[in-house]
PDB file of C-alpha atoms in Angstrom:
ATOM      1  CA  MET A 682       0.000   0.000   0.000  1.00  0.00           C
ATOM      2  CA  THR A 683       1.383   3.399  -0.966  1.00  0.00           C
ATOM      3  CA  ARG A 684       1.785   6.180   1.562  1.00  0.00           C
ATOM      4  CA  ARG A 685      -1.052   8.177  -0.012  1.00  0.00           C
ATOM      5  CA  ALA A 686      -3.398   5.183   0.084  1.00  0.00           C
ATOM      6  CA  ALA A 687      -2.455   4.564   3.705  1.00  0.00           C
ATOM      7  CA  ARG A 688      -3.252   8.183   4.609  1.00  0.00           C
ATOM      8  CA  THR A 689      -6.583   7.967   2.794  1.00  0.00           C
ATOM      9  CA  ALA A 690      -7.484   4.742   4.588  1.00  0.00           C
ATOM     10  CA  GLY A 691      -6.460   6.327   7.904  1.00  0.00           C
ATOM     11  CA  ARG A 692      -8.707   9.327   7.287  1.00  0.00           C
ATOM     12  CA  ARG A 693     -11.617   7.059   6.418  1.00  0.00           C
ATOM     13  CA  ARG A 694     -11.122   5.029   9.583  1.00  0.00           C
ATOM     14  CA  SER A 695     -10.873   8.233  11.607  1.00  0.00           C
ATOM     15  CA  GLY A 696     -14.055   9.626  10.039  1.00  0.00           C
ATOM     16  CA  LEU A 697     -15.927   6.354  10.596  1.00  0.00           C
ATOM     17  CA  ALA A 698     -14.764   6.238  14.203  1.00  0.00           C
ATOM     18  CA  GLY A 699     -15.899   9.841  14.659  1.00  0.00           C
ATOM     19  CA  LEU A 700     -19.329   9.049  13.243  1.00  0.00           C
ATOM     20  CA  LEU A 701     -19.720   6.098  15.570  1.00  0.00           C
ATOM     21  CA  ILE A 702     -18.509   8.010  18.635  1.00  0.00           C
ATOM     22  CA  ALA A 703     -20.629  11.093  17.988  1.00  0.00           C
ATOM     23  CA  GLY A 704     -23.581   9.067  16.708  1.00  0.00           C
ATOM     24  CA  VAL A 705     -24.291   7.457  20.083  1.00  0.00           C
ATOM     25  CA  PRO A 706     -24.961  10.705  22.021  1.00  0.00           C
ATOM     26  CA  LEU A 707     -26.762  12.201  19.031  1.00  0.00           C
ATOM     27  CA  LEU A 708     -29.100   9.229  18.736  1.00  0.00           C
ATOM     28  CA  LEU A 709     -29.710   9.250  22.481  1.00  0.00           C
ATOM     29  CA  ALA A 710     -30.509  12.965  22.362  1.00  0.00           C
ATOM     30  CA  LEU A 711     -32.926  12.578  19.437  1.00  0.00           C
ATOM     31  CA  LEU A 712     -34.561   9.223  20.198  1.00  0.00           C
ATOM     32  CA  GLY A 713     -34.039   8.935  23.948  1.00  0.00           C
ATOM     33  CA  PRO A 714     -37.284  10.647  25.012  1.00  0.00           C
ATOM     34  CA  LEU A 715     -39.225   8.243  22.773  1.00  0.00           C
ATOM     35  CA  LEU A 716     -37.592   5.224  24.409  1.00  0.00           C
ATOM     36  CA  ALA A 717     -37.621   6.384  28.015  1.00  0.00           C
ATOM     37  CA  GLY A 718     -41.135   5.252  28.855  1.00  0.00           C
ATOM     38  CA  GLU A 719     -42.977   6.035  32.039  1.00  0.00           C
ATOM     39  CA  PRO A 720     -41.060   6.646  35.275  1.00  0.00           C
ATOM     40  CA  GLY A 721     -41.003   3.720  37.663  1.00  0.00           C
ATOM     41  CA  PRO A 722     -41.026   3.764  41.452  1.00  0.00           C
ATOM     42  CA  ARG A 723     -38.008   5.317  43.084  1.00  0.00           C
ATOM     43  CA  SER A 724     -35.491   3.255  44.997  1.00  0.00           C
ATOM     44  CA  ALA A 725     -32.763   4.058  47.473  1.00  0.00           C
ATOM     45  CA  SER A 726     -30.173   6.595  46.366  1.00  0.00           C
ATOM     46  CA  PHE A 727     -26.962   5.423  44.713  1.00  0.00           C
ATOM     47  CA  THR A 728     -27.779   1.726  44.512  1.00  0.00           C
ATOM     48  CA  LEU A 729     -27.087  -0.891  41.855  1.00  0.00           C
ATOM     49  CA  GLY A 730     -29.406  -3.675  40.740  1.00  0.00           C
ATOM     50  CA  GLY A 731     -33.065  -3.892  41.529  1.00  0.00           C
ATOM     51  CA  GLY A 732     -34.004  -3.633  37.852  1.00  0.00           C
ATOM     52  CA  HIS A 733     -31.840  -0.554  37.296  1.00  0.00           C
ATOM     53  CA  TRP A 734     -29.086  -1.495  34.849  1.00  0.00           C
ATOM     54  CA  LEU A 735     -27.081   1.675  35.562  1.00  0.00           C
ATOM     55  CA  GLY A 736     -28.233   2.062  39.132  1.00  0.00           C
ATOM     56  CA  THR A 737     -30.070   4.960  40.707  1.00  0.00           C
ATOM     57  CA  ASP A 738     -29.151   8.625  41.118  1.00  0.00           C
ATOM     58  CA  PHE A 739     -29.059  10.905  44.167  1.00  0.00           C
ATOM     59  CA  VAL A 740     -32.867  10.842  44.598  1.00  0.00           C
ATOM     60  CA  GLY A 741     -33.404   7.191  43.644  1.00  0.00           C
ATOM     61  CA  ARG A 742     -34.383   7.684  39.986  1.00  0.00           C
ATOM     62  CA  ASP A 743     -33.296   5.223  37.309  1.00  0.00           C
ATOM     63  CA  VAL A 744     -30.031   6.480  35.745  1.00  0.00           C
ATOM     64  CA  GLY A 745     -30.732   4.796  32.405  1.00  0.00           C
ATOM     65  CA  ARG A 746     -34.006   6.668  32.000  1.00  0.00           C
ATOM     66  CA  GLN A 747     -32.389   9.948  33.051  1.00  0.00           C
ATOM     67  CA  ILE A 748     -29.706   9.471  30.399  1.00  0.00           C
ATOM     68  CA  LEU A 749     -32.331   8.853  27.727  1.00  0.00           C
ATOM     69  CA  LEU A 750     -34.102  12.074  28.727  1.00  0.00           C
ATOM     70  CA  GLY A 751     -31.054  14.246  29.403  1.00  0.00           C
ATOM     71  CA  GLY A 752     -29.436  14.588  25.985  1.00  0.00           C
ATOM     72  CA  GLN A 753     -31.736  17.059  24.276  1.00  0.00           C
ATOM     73  CA  SER A 754     -31.055  19.919  26.666  1.00  0.00           C
ATOM     74  CA  VAL A 755     -27.286  19.652  26.109  1.00  0.00           C
ATOM     75  CA  VAL A 756     -26.939  18.582  22.489  1.00  0.00           C
ATOM     76  CA  LEU A 757     -29.695  20.680  20.948  1.00  0.00           C
ATOM     77  CA  VAL A 758     -28.717  23.814  22.895  1.00  0.00           C
ATOM     78  CA  ALA A 759     -25.070  23.421  21.842  1.00  0.00           C
ATOM     79  CA  LEU A 760     -25.925  22.864  18.168  1.00  0.00           C
ATOM     80  CA  ALA A 761     -28.400  25.752  18.150  1.00  0.00           C
ATOM     81  CA  ALA A 762     -25.908  28.095  19.838  1.00  0.00           C
ATOM     82  CA  THR A 763     -23.168  27.228  17.327  1.00  0.00           C
ATOM     83  CA  ALA A 764     -25.509  27.746  14.365  1.00  0.00           C
ATOM     84  CA  LEU A 765     -26.784  31.067  15.747  1.00  0.00           C
ATOM     85  CA  ALA A 766     -23.240  32.307  16.395  1.00  0.00           C
ATOM     86  CA  TYR A 767     -22.233  31.639  12.785  1.00  0.00           C
ATOM     87  CA  ALA A 768     -25.476  33.056  11.406  1.00  0.00           C
ATOM     88  CA  VAL A 769     -24.468  36.420  12.891  1.00  0.00           C
ATOM     89  CA  ALA A 770     -20.671  36.170  12.695  1.00  0.00           C
ATOM     90  CA  VAL A 771     -20.392  35.252   9.006  1.00  0.00           C
ATOM     91  CA  PRO A 772     -22.234  38.353   7.660  1.00  0.00           C
ATOM     92  CA  LEU A 773     -20.370  40.595  10.135  1.00  0.00           C
ATOM     93  CA  GLY A 774     -16.970  39.175   9.218  1.00  0.00           C
ATOM     94  CA  LEU A 775     -17.663  39.320   5.481  1.00  0.00           C
ATOM     95  CA  ALA A 776     -18.941  42.907   5.718  1.00  0.00           C
ATOM     96  CA  ALA A 777     -15.847  43.983   7.664  1.00  0.00           C
ATOM     97  CA  ALA A 778     -13.518  42.320   5.136  1.00  0.00           C
ATOM     98  CA  LEU A 779     -15.290  43.604   2.019  1.00  0.00           C
ATOM     99  CA  THR A 780     -15.938  47.209   3.006  1.00  0.00           C
ATOM    100  CA  HIS A 781     -13.647  50.023   1.821  1.00  0.00           C
ATOM    101  CA  ARG A 782     -14.833  52.313   4.605  1.00  0.00           C
ATOM    102  CA  THR A 783     -12.591  52.213   7.645  1.00  0.00           C
ATOM    103  CA  TRP A 784     -15.237  53.763   9.872  1.00  0.00           C
ATOM    104  CA  LEU A 785     -17.700  51.000   8.991  1.00  0.00           C
ATOM    105  CA  GLU A 786     -15.145  48.294   9.724  1.00  0.00           C
ATOM    106  CA  GLU A 787     -14.393  49.913  13.087  1.00  0.00           C
ATOM    107  CA  LEU A 788     -18.096  50.203  13.830  1.00  0.00           C
ATOM    108  CA  LEU A 789     -18.591  46.499  13.150  1.00  0.00           C
ATOM    109  CA  MET A 790     -15.554  45.095  14.943  1.00  0.00           C
ATOM    110  CA  ARG A 791     -14.814  47.328  17.942  1.00  0.00           C
ATOM    111  CA  PRO A 792     -18.034  46.521  19.863  1.00  0.00           C
ATOM    112  CA  LEU A 793     -17.182  42.847  19.400  1.00  0.00           C
ATOM    113  CA  ASP A 794     -13.755  43.474  20.947  1.00  0.00           C
ATOM    114  CA  VAL A 795     -15.459  44.936  24.024  1.00  0.00           C
ATOM    115  CA  LEU A 796     -17.681  41.869  24.273  1.00  0.00           C
ATOM    116  CA  LEU A 797     -14.653  39.643  23.779  1.00  0.00           C
ATOM    117  CA  ALA A 798     -12.953  41.202  26.819  1.00  0.00           C
ATOM    118  CA  VAL A 799     -15.690  39.929  29.164  1.00  0.00           C
ATOM    119  CA  PRO A 800     -15.254  36.283  30.259  1.00  0.00           C
ATOM    120  CA  SER A 801     -17.953  34.167  28.654  1.00  0.00           C
ATOM    121  CA  LEU A 802     -19.136  32.357  31.759  1.00  0.00           C
ATOM    122  CA  LEU A 803     -19.156  35.579  33.790  1.00  0.00           C
ATOM    123  CA  LEU A 804     -21.405  37.264  31.218  1.00  0.00           C
ATOM    124  CA  ILE A 805     -23.806  34.314  31.238  1.00  0.00           C
ATOM    125  CA  LEU A 806     -23.961  34.342  35.037  1.00  0.00           C
ATOM    126  CA  LEU A 807     -24.544  38.122  35.137  1.00  0.00           C
ATOM    127  CA  VAL A 808     -27.457  37.855  32.721  1.00  0.00           C
ATOM    128  CA  ALA A 809     -28.826  34.814  34.537  1.00  0.00           C
ATOM    129  CA  ALA A 810     -28.762  36.777  37.803  1.00  0.00           C
ATOM    130  CA  VAL A 811     -31.215  39.301  36.304  1.00  0.00           C
ATOM    131  CA  PHE A 812     -33.327  36.995  34.127  1.00  0.00           C
ATOM    132  CA  SER A 813     -34.113  33.295  34.296  1.00  0.00           C
ATOM    133  CA  PRO A 814     -33.234  31.921  30.861  1.00  0.00           C
ATOM    134  CA  GLY A 815     -34.648  28.628  29.768  1.00  0.00           C
ATOM    135  CA  ALA A 816     -33.063  26.360  27.179  1.00  0.00           C
ATOM    136  CA  ALA A 817     -33.726  28.880  24.381  1.00  0.00           C
ATOM    137  CA  GLY A 818     -32.340  31.734  26.464  1.00  0.00           C
ATOM    138  CA  LEU A 819     -29.207  29.736  27.270  1.00  0.00           C
ATOM    139  CA  ALA A 820     -28.683  29.025  23.557  1.00  0.00           C
ATOM    140  CA  LEU A 821     -28.945  32.760  22.794  1.00  0.00           C
ATOM    141  CA  LEU A 822     -26.503  33.667  25.578  1.00  0.00           C
ATOM    142  CA  VAL A 823     -23.933  31.087  24.491  1.00  0.00           C
ATOM    143  CA  ALA A 824     -24.281  32.210  20.864  1.00  0.00           C
ATOM    144  CA  LEU A 825     -23.790  35.841  21.930  1.00  0.00           C
ATOM    145  CA  VAL A 826     -20.511  35.190  23.706  1.00  0.00           C
ATOM    146  CA  ASN A 827     -19.210  33.172  20.720  1.00  0.00           C
ATOM    147  CA  ILE A 828     -20.006  35.784  18.051  1.00  0.00           C
ATOM    148  CA  PRO A 829     -16.857  37.956  18.601  1.00  0.00           C
ATOM    149  CA  ASP A 830     -14.453  35.030  18.199  1.00  0.00           C
ATOM    150  CA  ALA A 831     -16.247  33.658  15.164  1.00  0.00           C
ATOM    151  CA  ALA A 832     -16.531  37.078  13.461  1.00  0.00           C
ATOM    152  CA  ARG A 833     -12.803  37.764  13.847  1.00  0.00           C
ATOM    153  CA  ILE A 834     -11.928  34.359  12.409  1.00  0.00           C
ATOM    154  CA  VAL A 835     -14.274  34.914   9.449  1.00  0.00           C
ATOM    155  CA  ARG A 836     -12.782  38.328   8.776  1.00  0.00           C
ATOM    156  CA  ALA A 837      -9.201  37.035   8.941  1.00  0.00           C
ATOM    157  CA  ALA A 838      -9.983  34.008   6.759  1.00  0.00           C
ATOM    158  CA  VAL A 839     -11.577  35.978   3.892  1.00  0.00           C
ATOM    159  CA  SER A 840      -9.503  39.192   3.955  1.00  0.00           C
ATOM    160  CA  GLU A 841      -7.032  37.949   1.316  1.00  0.00           C
ATOM    161  CA  ALA A 842      -9.758  36.860  -1.099  1.00  0.00           C
ATOM    162  CA  ALA A 843     -11.676  40.110  -0.516  1.00  0.00           C
ATOM    163  CA  ALA A 844      -8.682  42.140  -1.777  1.00  0.00           C
ATOM    164  CA  ARG A 845      -8.453  40.391  -5.161  1.00  0.00           C
ATOM    165  CA  PRO A 846      -9.212  42.210  -8.422  1.00  0.00           C
ATOM    166  CA  ALA A 847     -11.971  39.687  -9.137  1.00  0.00           C
ATOM    167  CA  VAL A 848     -14.025  41.109  -6.260  1.00  0.00           C
ATOM    168  CA  GLU A 849     -13.782  44.606  -7.749  1.00  0.00           C
ATOM    169  CA  ALA A 850     -14.734  43.196 -11.154  1.00  0.00           C
ATOM    170  CA  LEU A 851     -17.825  41.576  -9.665  1.00  0.00           C
ATOM    171  CA  ARG A 852     -18.784  44.912  -8.142  1.00  0.00           C
ATOM    172  CA  MET A 853     -18.325  46.706 -11.453  1.00  0.00           C
ATOM    173  CA  GLN A 854     -20.464  44.130 -13.236  1.00  0.00           C
ATOM    174  CA  GLY A 855     -23.329  44.820 -10.843  1.00  0.00           C
ATOM    175  CA  GLU A 856     -23.263  41.612  -8.794  1.00  0.00           C
ATOM    176  CA  THR A 857     -25.117  41.810  -5.500  1.00  0.00           C
ATOM    177  CA  TRP A 858     -23.203  41.970  -2.243  1.00  0.00           C
ATOM    178  CA  TRP A 859     -24.489  38.563  -1.158  1.00  0.00           C
ATOM    179  CA  ARG A 860     -23.374  36.868  -4.388  1.00  0.00           C
ATOM    180  CA  THR A 861     -19.932  38.408  -4.148  1.00  0.00           C
ATOM    181  CA  ALA A 862     -19.544  37.694  -0.444  1.00  0.00           C
ATOM    182  CA  ILE A 863     -20.969  34.169  -0.346  1.00  0.00           C
ATOM    183  CA  GLY A 864     -20.299  32.914  -3.890  1.00  0.00           C
ATOM    184  CA  TYR A 865     -16.713  34.151  -4.166  1.00  0.00           C
ATOM    185  CA  VAL A 866     -15.192  35.371  -0.917  1.00  0.00           C
ATOM    186  CA  GLY A 867     -16.964  33.029   1.465  1.00  0.00           C
ATOM    187  CA  ARG A 868     -16.261  29.997  -0.702  1.00  0.00           C
ATOM    188  CA  SER A 869     -12.530  30.622  -0.403  1.00  0.00           C
ATOM    189  CA  ALA A 870     -12.613  30.027   3.351  1.00  0.00           C
ATOM    190  CA  LEU A 871     -14.998  27.080   3.664  1.00  0.00           C
ATOM    191  CA  ARG A 872     -12.298  24.773   5.032  1.00  0.00           C
ATOM    192  CA  THR A 873     -11.344  27.333   7.673  1.00  0.00           C
ATOM    193  CA  PHE A 874     -14.993  27.746   8.650  1.00  0.00           C
ATOM    194  CA  ALA A 875     -15.449  23.975   8.948  1.00  0.00           C
ATOM    195  CA  ALA A 876     -12.334  23.559  11.091  1.00  0.00           C
ATOM    196  CA  ASP A 877     -13.389  26.398  13.379  1.00  0.00           C
ATOM    197  CA  ALA A 878     -16.919  24.992  13.646  1.00  0.00           C
ATOM    198  CA  GLY A 879     -15.579  21.687  14.953  1.00  0.00           C
ATOM    199  CA  VAL A 880     -13.436  23.413  17.579  1.00  0.00           C
ATOM    200  CA  ARG A 881     -16.179  25.891  18.453  1.00  0.00           C
ATOM    201  CA  LEU A 882     -18.738  23.145  18.992  1.00  0.00           C
ATOM    202  CA  THR A 883     -16.395  21.670  21.604  1.00  0.00           C
ATOM    203  CA  GLY A 884     -16.157  25.026  23.379  1.00  0.00           C
ATOM    204  CA  VAL A 885     -19.902  25.545  23.182  1.00  0.00           C
ATOM    205  CA  LEU A 886     -20.550  22.101  24.660  1.00  0.00           C
ATOM    206  CA  TYR A 887     -18.189  22.929  27.501  1.00  0.00           C
ATOM    207  CA  LEU A 888     -19.908  26.262  28.114  1.00  0.00           C
ATOM    208  CA  VAL A 889     -23.438  24.805  27.959  1.00  0.00           C
ATOM    209  CA  ALA A 890     -22.474  21.949  30.272  1.00  0.00           C
ATOM    210  CA  THR A 891     -20.787  24.345  32.712  1.00  0.00           C
ATOM    211  CA  ALA A 892     -23.813  26.662  32.728  1.00  0.00           C
ATOM    212  CA  ALA A 893     -26.139  23.707  33.328  1.00  0.00           C
ATOM    213  CA  PHE A 894     -23.734  22.485  36.009  1.00  0.00           C
ATOM    214  CA  LEU A 895     -24.252  25.859  37.745  1.00  0.00           C
ATOM    215  CA  GLY A 896     -28.016  25.713  37.298  1.00  0.00           C
ATOM    216  CA  VAL A 897     -28.341  28.245  34.455  1.00  0.00           C
ATOM    217  CA  GLY A 898     -31.043  27.390  31.939  1.00  0.00           C
ATOM    218  CA  VAL A 899     -32.158  24.152  33.595  1.00  0.00           C
ATOM    219  CA  GLU A 900     -33.891  23.132  36.783  1.00  0.00           C
ATOM    220  CA  PRO A 901     -31.731  21.819  39.645  1.00  0.00           C
ATOM    221  CA  ASP A 902     -33.200  18.306  39.349  1.00  0.00           C
ATOM    222  CA  ALA A 903     -33.735  18.296  35.572  1.00  0.00           C
ATOM    223  CA  ALA A 904     -32.911  15.320  33.387  1.00  0.00           C
ATOM    224  CA  ASP A 905     -29.751  16.796  31.894  1.00  0.00           C
ATOM    225  CA  TRP A 906     -26.360  15.141  31.382  1.00  0.00           C
ATOM    226  CA  ALA A 907     -24.418  18.072  32.871  1.00  0.00           C
ATOM    227  CA  VAL A 908     -26.798  18.341  35.822  1.00  0.00           C
ATOM    228  CA  MET A 909     -26.413  14.596  36.392  1.00  0.00           C
ATOM    229  CA  VAL A 910     -22.640  14.984  36.657  1.00  0.00           C
ATOM    230  CA  ASP A 911     -23.075  17.780  39.196  1.00  0.00           C
ATOM    231  CA  ARG A 912     -25.808  16.295  41.358  1.00  0.00           C
ATOM    232  CA  ASN A 913     -24.433  12.750  41.456  1.00  0.00           C
ATOM    233  CA  ARG A 914     -20.752  13.505  42.065  1.00  0.00           C
ATOM    234  CA  THR A 915     -21.206  12.991  45.822  1.00  0.00           C
ATOM    235  CA  GLY A 916     -21.871   9.295  45.143  1.00  0.00           C
ATOM    236  CA  LEU A 917     -19.109   8.840  42.555  1.00  0.00           C
ATOM    237  CA  PHE A 918     -17.305   6.123  44.526  1.00  0.00           C
ATOM    238  CA  VAL A 919     -20.539   4.407  45.535  1.00  0.00           C
ATOM    239  CA  GLN A 920     -22.439   4.419  42.230  1.00  0.00           C
ATOM    240  CA  PRO A 921     -20.081   5.764  39.517  1.00  0.00           C
ATOM    241  CA  TRP A 922     -22.351   5.154  36.491  1.00  0.00           C
ATOM    242  CA  ALA A 923     -24.550   8.126  37.337  1.00  0.00           C
ATOM    243  CA  VAL A 924     -21.523  10.388  36.732  1.00  0.00           C
ATOM    244  CA  VAL A 925     -19.320   8.460  34.313  1.00  0.00           C
ATOM    245  CA  VAL A 926     -21.909   7.663  31.637  1.00  0.00           C
ATOM    246  CA  PRO A 927     -23.261  11.216  31.078  1.00  0.00           C
ATOM    247  CA  ALA A 928     -19.715  12.630  31.223  1.00  0.00           C
ATOM    248  CA  LEU A 929     -18.545  10.128  28.581  1.00  0.00           C
ATOM    249  CA  LEU A 930     -21.489  11.023  26.345  1.00  0.00           C
ATOM    250  CA  ILE A 931     -20.560  14.733  26.441  1.00  0.00           C
ATOM    251  CA  VAL A 932     -16.891  13.923  25.745  1.00  0.00           C
ATOM    252  CA  GLY A 933     -17.846  11.507  22.954  1.00  0.00           C
ATOM    253  CA  LEU A 934     -19.959  14.088  21.154  1.00  0.00           C
ATOM    254  CA  SER A 935     -17.108  16.607  21.229  1.00  0.00           C
ATOM    255  CA  MET A 936     -14.360  14.164  20.229  1.00  0.00           C
ATOM    256  CA  GLY A 937     -16.418  12.432  17.541  1.00  0.00           C
ATOM    257  CA  GLY A 938     -17.428  15.725  15.939  1.00  0.00           C
ATOM    258  CA  ASN A 939     -13.806  16.825  15.664  1.00  0.00           C
ATOM    259  CA  LEU A 940     -12.744  13.485  14.185  1.00  0.00           C
ATOM    260  CA  VAL A 941     -15.389  13.809  11.472  1.00  0.00           C
ATOM    261  CA  VAL A 942     -14.388  17.398  10.664  1.00  0.00           C
ATOM    262  CA  ASP A 943     -10.697  16.446  10.479  1.00  0.00           C
ATOM    263  CA  ALA A 944     -11.436  13.543   8.135  1.00  0.00           C
ATOM    264  CA  VAL A 945     -13.576  15.690   5.830  1.00  0.00           C
ATOM    265  CA  LEU A 946     -11.025  18.523   5.711  1.00  0.00           C
ATOM    266  CA  GLY A 947      -8.165  16.111   5.031  1.00  0.00           C
ATOM    267  CA  GLY A 948     -10.046  14.493   2.160  1.00  0.00           C
ATOM    268  CA  GLU A 949     -10.931  17.841   0.600  1.00  0.00           C
ATOM    269  CA  GLY A 950      -7.333  19.014   0.810  1.00  0.00           C
ATOM    270  CA  ARG A 951      -5.991  15.864  -0.870  1.00  0.00           C
ATOM    271  CA  ARG A 952      -8.578  16.083  -3.661  1.00  0.00           C
ATOM    272  CA  SER A 953      -7.698  19.703  -4.414  1.00  0.00           C
ATOM    273  CA  GLU A 954      -3.977  18.856  -4.517  1.00  0.00           C
ATOM    274  CA  ALA A 955      -4.630  15.901  -6.832  1.00  0.00           C
ATOM    275  CA  ALA A 956      -6.735  18.064  -9.157  1.00  0.00           C
ATOM    276  CA  LYS A 957      -3.951  20.633  -9.316  1.00  0.00           C
ATOM    277  CA  ARG A 958      -1.327  17.985 -10.132  1.00  0.00           C
ATOM    278  CA  ASP A 959      -3.520  16.500 -12.839  1.00  0.00           C
ATOM    279  CA  ALA A 960      -4.063  19.923 -14.396  1.00  0.00           C
ATOM    280  CA  CYS A 961      -0.345  20.729 -14.392  1.00  0.00           C
ATOM    281  CA  ASP A 962       1.199  17.321 -15.173  1.00  0.00           C
ATOM    282  CA  GLY A 963      -1.491  15.594 -17.221  1.00  0.00           C
ATOM    283  CA  PRO A 964      -0.970  14.890 -20.917  1.00  0.00           C
ATOM    284  CA  ASP A 965      -3.919  17.098 -21.867  1.00  0.00           C
ATOM    285  CA  ALA A 966      -2.780  20.125 -19.869  1.00  0.00           C
ATOM    286  CA  PRO A 967      -2.843  23.234 -22.070  1.00  0.00           C
ATOM    287  CA  ARG A 968       0.524  24.514 -23.268  1.00  0.00           C
ATOM    288  CA  ALA A 969       1.344  27.957 -24.591  1.00  0.00           C
ATOM    289  CA  PRO A 970       2.452  28.017 -28.248  1.00  0.00           C
ATOM    290  CA  ASP A 971       6.129  28.566 -28.947  1.00  0.00           C
ATOM    291  CA  VAL A 972       6.916  32.070 -30.162  1.00  0.00           C
ATOM    292  CA  PRO A 973      10.662  32.206 -30.929  1.00  0.00           C
ATOM    293  CA  ASP A 974      10.860  35.947 -31.585  1.00  0.00           C
ATOM    294  CA  ALA A 975       8.777  37.056 -28.608  1.00  0.00           C
ATOM    295  CA  PRO A 976      10.652  38.755 -25.759  1.00  0.00           C
ATOM    296  CA  GLN A 977      11.132  36.486 -22.807  1.00  0.00           C
ATOM    297  CA  ALA A 978       9.492  37.479 -19.538  1.00  0.00           C
ATOM    298  CA  PRO A 979      11.656  37.451 -16.439  1.00  0.00           C
ATOM    299  CA  ASP A 980      11.704  34.243 -14.499  1.00  0.00           C
ATOM    300  CA  GLY A 981       8.971  33.946 -11.885  1.00  0.00           C
ATOM    301  CA  PRO A 982       6.965  31.295 -10.145  1.00  0.00           C
ATOM    302  CA  ASP A 983       5.060  28.971 -12.425  1.00  0.00           C
ATOM    303  CA  ALA A 984       1.294  28.787 -11.973  1.00  0.00           C
ATOM    304  CA  CYS A 985       1.567  25.114 -11.091  1.00  0.00           C
ATOM    305  CA  ASP A 986       4.197  25.897  -8.454  1.00  0.00           C
ATOM    306  CA  ALA A 987       2.135  28.615  -6.791  1.00  0.00           C
ATOM    307  CA  PRO A 988       1.036  27.969  -3.223  1.00  0.00           C
ATOM    308  CA  ASP A 989      -2.299  26.391  -2.702  1.00  0.00           C
ATOM    309  CA  GLY A 990      -5.182  28.779  -2.385  1.00  0.00           C
ATOM    310  CA  PRO A 991      -8.917  29.023  -3.001  1.00  0.00           C
ATOM    311  CA  ASP A 992     -10.312  27.622  -6.188  1.00  0.00           C
ATOM    312  CA  VAL A 993     -11.424  31.043  -7.467  1.00  0.00           C
ATOM    313  CA  THR A 994      -8.192  32.842  -8.369  1.00  0.00           C
ATOM    314  CA  ASP A 995      -8.450  34.915 -11.535  1.00  0.00           C
ATOM    315  CA  MET A 996     -10.803  36.998 -13.639  1.00  0.00           C
ATOM    316  CA  SER A 997     -12.062  33.979 -15.536  1.00  0.00           C
ATOM    317  CA  ASP A 998     -13.595  32.782 -12.282  1.00  0.00           C
ATOM    318  CA  VAL A 999     -15.885  35.808 -12.241  1.00  0.00           C
ATOM    319  CA  ALA A1000     -17.822  34.220 -15.073  1.00  0.00           C
ATOM    320  CA  ASP A1001     -17.916  30.937 -13.142  1.00  0.00           C
ATOM    321  CA  VAL A1002     -19.396  32.701 -10.112  1.00  0.00           C
ATOM    322  CA  LYS A1003     -22.036  34.439 -12.245  1.00  0.00           C
ATOM    323  CA  GLU A1004     -22.857  31.213 -14.089  1.00  0.00           C
ATOM    324  CA  GLY A1005     -23.180  29.299 -10.859  1.00  0.00           C
ATOM    325  CA  HIS A1006     -25.824  31.737  -9.549  1.00  0.00           C
ATOM    326  CA  ARG A1007     -28.003  31.663 -12.647  1.00  0.00           C
TER     327      ARG A1007
END
């Protein structure tokens, strides 16, 4: 097996492992409430057996049923908060990178810097001290504290593509701002966005779990994986499953998501490199005609030796962008 084939097989195994690891908590979060059934009679706290496969929790409830019910409040809030953060951060970052007005860029980014200076958990606790956010309110708060980071990453990732002559050509041809920003500039940073989304989901899960651990957004005795870790830690050495299982599910969702993102990004990068090699080294690659009497241009980097970059690189791609939106 060649080295390239071995790397490809390794990425596939990593992606499959990530799907399996993240799939368990996702399935429990989505299907768990349908499988939980009716609550049974309570037993003694922190006991094993008696019809309870994973034992009982600090108030005698069945741990298995609590796990089936406790995934939605963590998983769905984390996914919603990540999606909301990007829904706001991507337009802000693109607008800051594409504008030619310094005052507008400062107006968009400086308030985010102020928000970035406040610790995320402290801001959530301050708001929770005034209001009592539910699951939706917690998702909004977590999204709010993640917007500054995400907007700065978006702006940094697309700033090089936003300065290309093709962007100015699209403006002159009357293309809308959204087509220029999303179809050209945003497309150049998709891999960066995907990598950041995997890391950000991990941070959001940590923040949501910590907030739930402190009682923000959920009831003190709610069926929630993070709350289970908090409320059952006193019986860790007596009945460990009430703490270990929900903690492993939170860790598995974070680790599995990052494995999947890494596998997808690695595959995309290899495919783009292979396409570039085929275009430059293939037998059908276009060659410039020989002109013996033409003056020779000074030596410079060949197009095939240029560093990797976004797919849209020259003025001919403007037509591709326009054609793709028709």
